């Protein structure tokens, strides 16, 4: 059975933990696993600009003995004359997996439904599951067991990162707080899915509008850009609406004394986070950026193993 990762709750709690365990092993010996020896090719498709995703997938595929095929939709038929399902049927005969950074979640779902090789969501408007695997790996490295930790996300609760924190965090048994204005609260269906998963794991999802209450005692403090790709025309309104949710040194003093700060990057310094925080002693953002490599390698190895099972 072909498995895909389109959203964070595609993985069960046990599967998520298995991938994180594998990521830790692959990080210890970066070139030991050659799951893509051949070399097998992985198509990595970009509708949006990218630094960390492009580099980490290209390097990770090479580390696994494979060959990354980087495709820009601006120079391909995907999204123009050809549907995602037709593109998938062409690619599956030549590649081991398809990684796609795109806009609409529906395109990923169509591609996955039409192919026999794993499809990975490398970011969509709704979710960013690869980033969350890296983030959970980073939190685990710095805080130990994930279960029972309190993580607070500040900013746009409707963003792909907030949605993924809600789903992946409760899957790991964490207590996830989303601090945002009421008009920026996460989608109701995502909250409902997080509640269902939390009932299995003992985690929880809480929506808050008071940033002070949200920060109190948090083990992990998180934010993301207020102006995601495709939202640039809303920048002034978002700065006005989300200004009270900036992560500052004062925010960190409200959190647990051993709290860590994470941000998926790129950071818009001075807006969603102060430089004193992102460059401060509680920040682990550079470990987090590196861990995209190890987490995504583990994901690819795991998905390819499921395909052969």
Short mmCIF file of C-alpha atoms in Angstrom, two decimals, residues 8-219:
data_model
loop_
_atom_site.label_atom_id
_atom_site.label_comp_id
_atom_site.label_asym_id
_atom_site.label_seq_id
_atom_site.Cartn_x
_atom_site.Cartn_y
_atom_site.Cartn_z
CA UNK A 8 0.15 15.91 9.79
CA UNK A 9 -2.57 13.55 10.95
CA UNK A 10 -1.89 11.19 8.05
CA UNK A 11 0.56 9.70 10.58
CA UNK A 12 -0.65 7.86 13.66
CA UNK A 13 1.07 8.68 16.97
CA UNK A 14 3.13 5.48 16.69
CA UNK A 15 4.14 6.24 13.10
CA UNK A 16 5.14 9.80 13.97
CA UNK A 17 7.33 8.51 16.80
CA UNK A 18 8.84 5.87 14.50
CA UNK A 19 9.87 8.50 11.96
CA UNK A 20 11.38 10.71 14.67
CA UNK A 21 13.32 7.74 16.05
CA UNK A 22 14.62 7.04 12.56
CA UNK A 23 15.59 10.70 12.09
CA UNK A 24 17.70 10.55 15.24
CA UNK A 25 19.49 7.45 13.92
CA UNK A 26 20.08 8.99 10.50
CA UNK A 27 21.46 12.15 12.09
CA UNK A 28 24.02 10.08 14.02
CA UNK A 29 25.36 8.51 10.81
CA UNK A 30 24.33 10.72 7.93
CA UNK A 31 25.46 8.51 5.04
CA UNK A 32 24.71 5.04 6.44
CA UNK A 33 21.27 4.60 4.82
CA UNK A 34 21.13 4.31 1.02
CA UNK A 35 17.40 3.74 0.53
CA UNK A 36 17.57 5.55 -2.82
CA UNK A 37 20.66 3.75 -4.14
CA UNK A 38 20.61 3.21 -7.87
CA UNK A 39 20.48 6.17 -7.94
CA UNK A 40 16.72 6.41 -7.79
CA UNK A 41 15.23 9.80 -8.64
CA UNK A 42 12.86 11.85 -6.50
CA UNK A 43 10.89 14.65 -8.19
CA UNK A 44 10.88 17.81 -6.06
CA UNK A 45 8.38 20.29 -7.49
CA UNK A 46 8.16 23.98 -6.53
CA UNK A 47 5.26 26.34 -7.16
CA UNK A 48 6.70 28.71 -4.53
CA UNK A 49 10.16 30.05 -3.77
CA UNK A 50 12.21 28.08 -1.26
CA UNK A 51 15.53 27.93 0.56
CA UNK A 52 15.33 25.37 3.41
CA UNK A 53 12.91 23.01 1.63
CA UNK A 54 14.86 23.01 -1.63
CA UNK A 55 18.26 22.54 0.01
CA UNK A 56 17.20 19.96 2.60
CA UNK A 57 15.36 17.74 0.14
CA UNK A 58 18.07 17.96 -2.52
CA UNK A 59 20.85 17.21 -0.04
CA UNK A 60 18.82 14.55 1.77
CA UNK A 61 17.96 12.67 -1.42
CA UNK A 62 21.65 12.71 -2.41
CA UNK A 63 22.64 11.50 1.10
CA UNK A 64 20.31 8.52 0.60
CA UNK A 65 22.05 7.61 -2.64
CA UNK A 66 19.41 9.13 -4.90
CA UNK A 67 19.16 11.91 -7.45
CA UNK A 68 16.94 14.96 -6.83
CA UNK A 69 15.05 16.23 -9.88
CA UNK A 70 14.13 19.84 -9.09
CA UNK A 71 11.13 21.00 -11.16
CA UNK A 72 9.65 24.49 -11.30
CA UNK A 73 6.01 24.56 -12.34
CA UNK A 74 6.81 27.75 -14.24
CA UNK A 75 8.83 25.55 -16.63
CA UNK A 76 6.58 22.47 -16.69
CA UNK A 77 3.08 21.54 -17.81
CA UNK A 78 1.81 21.03 -14.24
CA UNK A 79 -0.73 23.69 -13.41
CA UNK A 80 -1.01 24.68 -17.04
CA UNK A 81 -2.16 22.15 -19.61
CA UNK A 82 -1.76 19.14 -17.32
CA UNK A 83 -3.66 18.11 -14.19
CA UNK A 84 -1.88 16.94 -11.02
CA UNK A 85 -3.20 13.39 -11.53
CA UNK A 86 -1.89 13.23 -15.12
CA UNK A 87 1.48 14.59 -14.04
CA UNK A 88 1.62 11.96 -11.30
CA UNK A 89 0.93 9.15 -13.77
CA UNK A 90 3.82 10.35 -15.93
CA UNK A 91 6.24 10.77 -13.04
CA UNK A 92 5.47 7.52 -11.22
CA UNK A 93 7.01 5.49 -14.05
CA UNK A 94 10.33 7.29 -13.64
CA UNK A 95 10.68 8.46 -10.02
CA UNK A 96 10.59 6.82 -6.57
CA UNK A 97 8.62 9.62 -4.89
CA UNK A 98 7.11 13.04 -5.56
CA UNK A 99 7.64 16.04 -3.28
CA UNK A 100 5.52 19.11 -4.03
CA UNK A 101 5.55 22.63 -2.54
CA UNK A 102 2.36 24.24 -3.74
CA UNK A 103 -0.66 26.40 -2.94
CA UNK A 104 -3.90 24.41 -2.86
CA UNK A 105 -4.14 21.30 -0.70
CA UNK A 106 -6.60 19.90 -3.23
CA UNK A 107 -3.85 19.58 -5.84
CA UNK A 108 -1.78 17.39 -3.53
CA UNK A 109 -4.78 15.23 -2.77
CA UNK A 110 -5.50 14.80 -6.47
CA UNK A 111 -1.87 13.92 -7.18
CA UNK A 112 -1.74 11.35 -4.38
CA UNK A 113 -5.00 9.75 -5.49
CA UNK A 114 -3.61 9.25 -8.98
CA UNK A 115 -0.19 7.72 -8.30
CA UNK A 116 1.49 4.57 -6.99
CA UNK A 117 4.52 6.38 -5.52
CA UNK A 118 4.61 8.36 -2.25
CA UNK A 119 3.58 12.01 -2.47
CA UNK A 120 4.94 14.42 0.15
CA UNK A 121 3.47 17.81 1.00
CA UNK A 122 6.52 20.10 1.16
CA UNK A 123 4.18 23.00 2.06
CA UNK A 124 0.68 23.97 1.05
CA UNK A 125 -1.58 26.83 2.04
CA UNK A 126 -3.17 24.54 4.66
CA UNK A 127 -0.35 22.45 6.17
CA UNK A 128 3.44 22.10 6.46
CA UNK A 129 3.97 18.57 7.82
CA UNK A 130 7.65 18.25 6.86
CA UNK A 131 8.47 21.32 8.93
CA UNK A 132 6.63 19.86 11.90
CA UNK A 133 8.65 16.66 11.80
CA UNK A 134 11.80 18.78 11.96
CA UNK A 135 10.34 20.91 14.75
CA UNK A 136 9.31 17.91 16.83
CA UNK A 137 12.75 16.40 16.32
CA UNK A 138 14.31 19.64 17.56
CA UNK A 139 12.02 19.85 20.58
CA UNK A 140 12.75 16.24 21.43
CA UNK A 141 16.50 16.86 21.25
CA UNK A 142 16.27 19.82 23.62
CA UNK A 143 13.39 18.85 25.92
CA UNK A 144 13.27 15.04 25.90
CA UNK A 145 9.91 13.29 25.75
CA UNK A 146 7.33 15.29 23.79
CA UNK A 147 4.29 13.97 25.63
CA UNK A 148 2.93 16.44 28.15
CA UNK A 149 4.91 19.47 26.96
CA UNK A 150 3.06 22.75 26.45
CA UNK A 151 3.67 24.50 23.12
CA UNK A 152 2.30 27.94 22.33
CA UNK A 153 2.03 29.28 18.79
CA UNK A 154 1.66 33.07 18.49
CA UNK A 155 0.26 34.86 15.44
CA UNK A 156 -1.94 33.80 12.54
CA UNK A 157 -3.93 30.81 13.74
CA UNK A 158 -5.24 30.23 10.22
CA UNK A 159 -1.76 29.71 8.78
CA UNK A 160 -0.41 26.40 7.54
CA UNK A 161 2.05 26.34 10.45
CA UNK A 162 -0.65 26.85 13.10
CA UNK A 163 -2.75 24.09 11.52
CA UNK A 164 0.21 21.73 11.44
CA UNK A 165 1.20 22.52 15.04
CA UNK A 166 -2.37 21.75 16.11
CA UNK A 167 -2.38 18.35 14.42
CA UNK A 168 1.23 17.22 14.85
CA UNK A 169 1.51 18.56 18.38
CA UNK A 170 -1.48 16.67 19.75
CA UNK A 171 -0.39 13.58 17.80
CA UNK A 172 2.79 13.72 19.92
CA UNK A 173 0.70 14.10 23.08
CA UNK A 174 1.53 17.77 23.57
CA UNK A 175 -0.71 20.52 24.90
CA UNK A 176 -0.93 23.00 22.03
CA UNK A 177 -2.08 26.58 22.55
CA UNK A 178 -2.84 28.80 19.58
CA UNK A 179 -2.70 32.50 20.52
CA UNK A 180 -4.33 34.72 17.91
CA UNK A 181 -7.09 37.28 17.44
CA UNK A 182 -10.50 35.65 17.18
CA UNK A 183 -10.68 36.52 13.48
CA UNK A 184 -7.43 34.62 12.90
CA UNK A 185 -8.42 31.44 14.77
CA UNK A 186 -7.63 28.07 13.15
CA UNK A 187 -10.20 26.49 10.86
CA UNK A 188 -12.93 24.66 12.74
CA UNK A 189 -12.35 21.37 10.91
CA UNK A 190 -8.66 21.42 11.86
CA UNK A 191 -9.52 22.05 15.52
CA UNK A 192 -12.05 19.22 15.41
CA UNK A 193 -9.44 16.87 13.93
CA UNK A 194 -6.95 17.92 16.60
CA UNK A 195 -9.52 17.28 19.33
CA UNK A 196 -10.16 13.79 17.98
CA UNK A 197 -6.46 12.98 17.90
CA UNK A 198 -5.91 14.51 21.35
CA UNK A 199 -8.51 12.11 22.76
CA UNK A 200 -6.19 9.26 21.67
CA UNK A 201 -2.94 10.72 22.98
CA UNK A 202 -3.80 12.75 26.07
CA UNK A 203 -2.78 15.97 24.36
CA UNK A 204 -4.97 19.03 23.98
CA UNK A 205 -5.66 22.00 21.71
CA UNK A 206 -6.61 25.35 23.25
CA UNK A 207 -7.45 28.57 21.41
CA UNK A 208 -6.59 31.79 23.25
CA UNK A 209 -6.80 35.48 22.41
CA UNK A 210 -4.76 36.71 25.40
CA UNK A 211 -1.03 36.43 24.57
CA UNK A 212 -0.03 36.77 28.23
CA UNK A 213 -2.22 33.83 29.26
CA UNK A 214 -0.96 31.84 26.29
CA UNK A 215 2.71 32.37 27.16
CA UNK A 216 2.39 31.45 30.84
CA UNK A 217 4.52 28.40 31.66
CA UNK A 218 4.98 27.30 28.03
CA UNK A 219 7.79 24.83 27.37
#
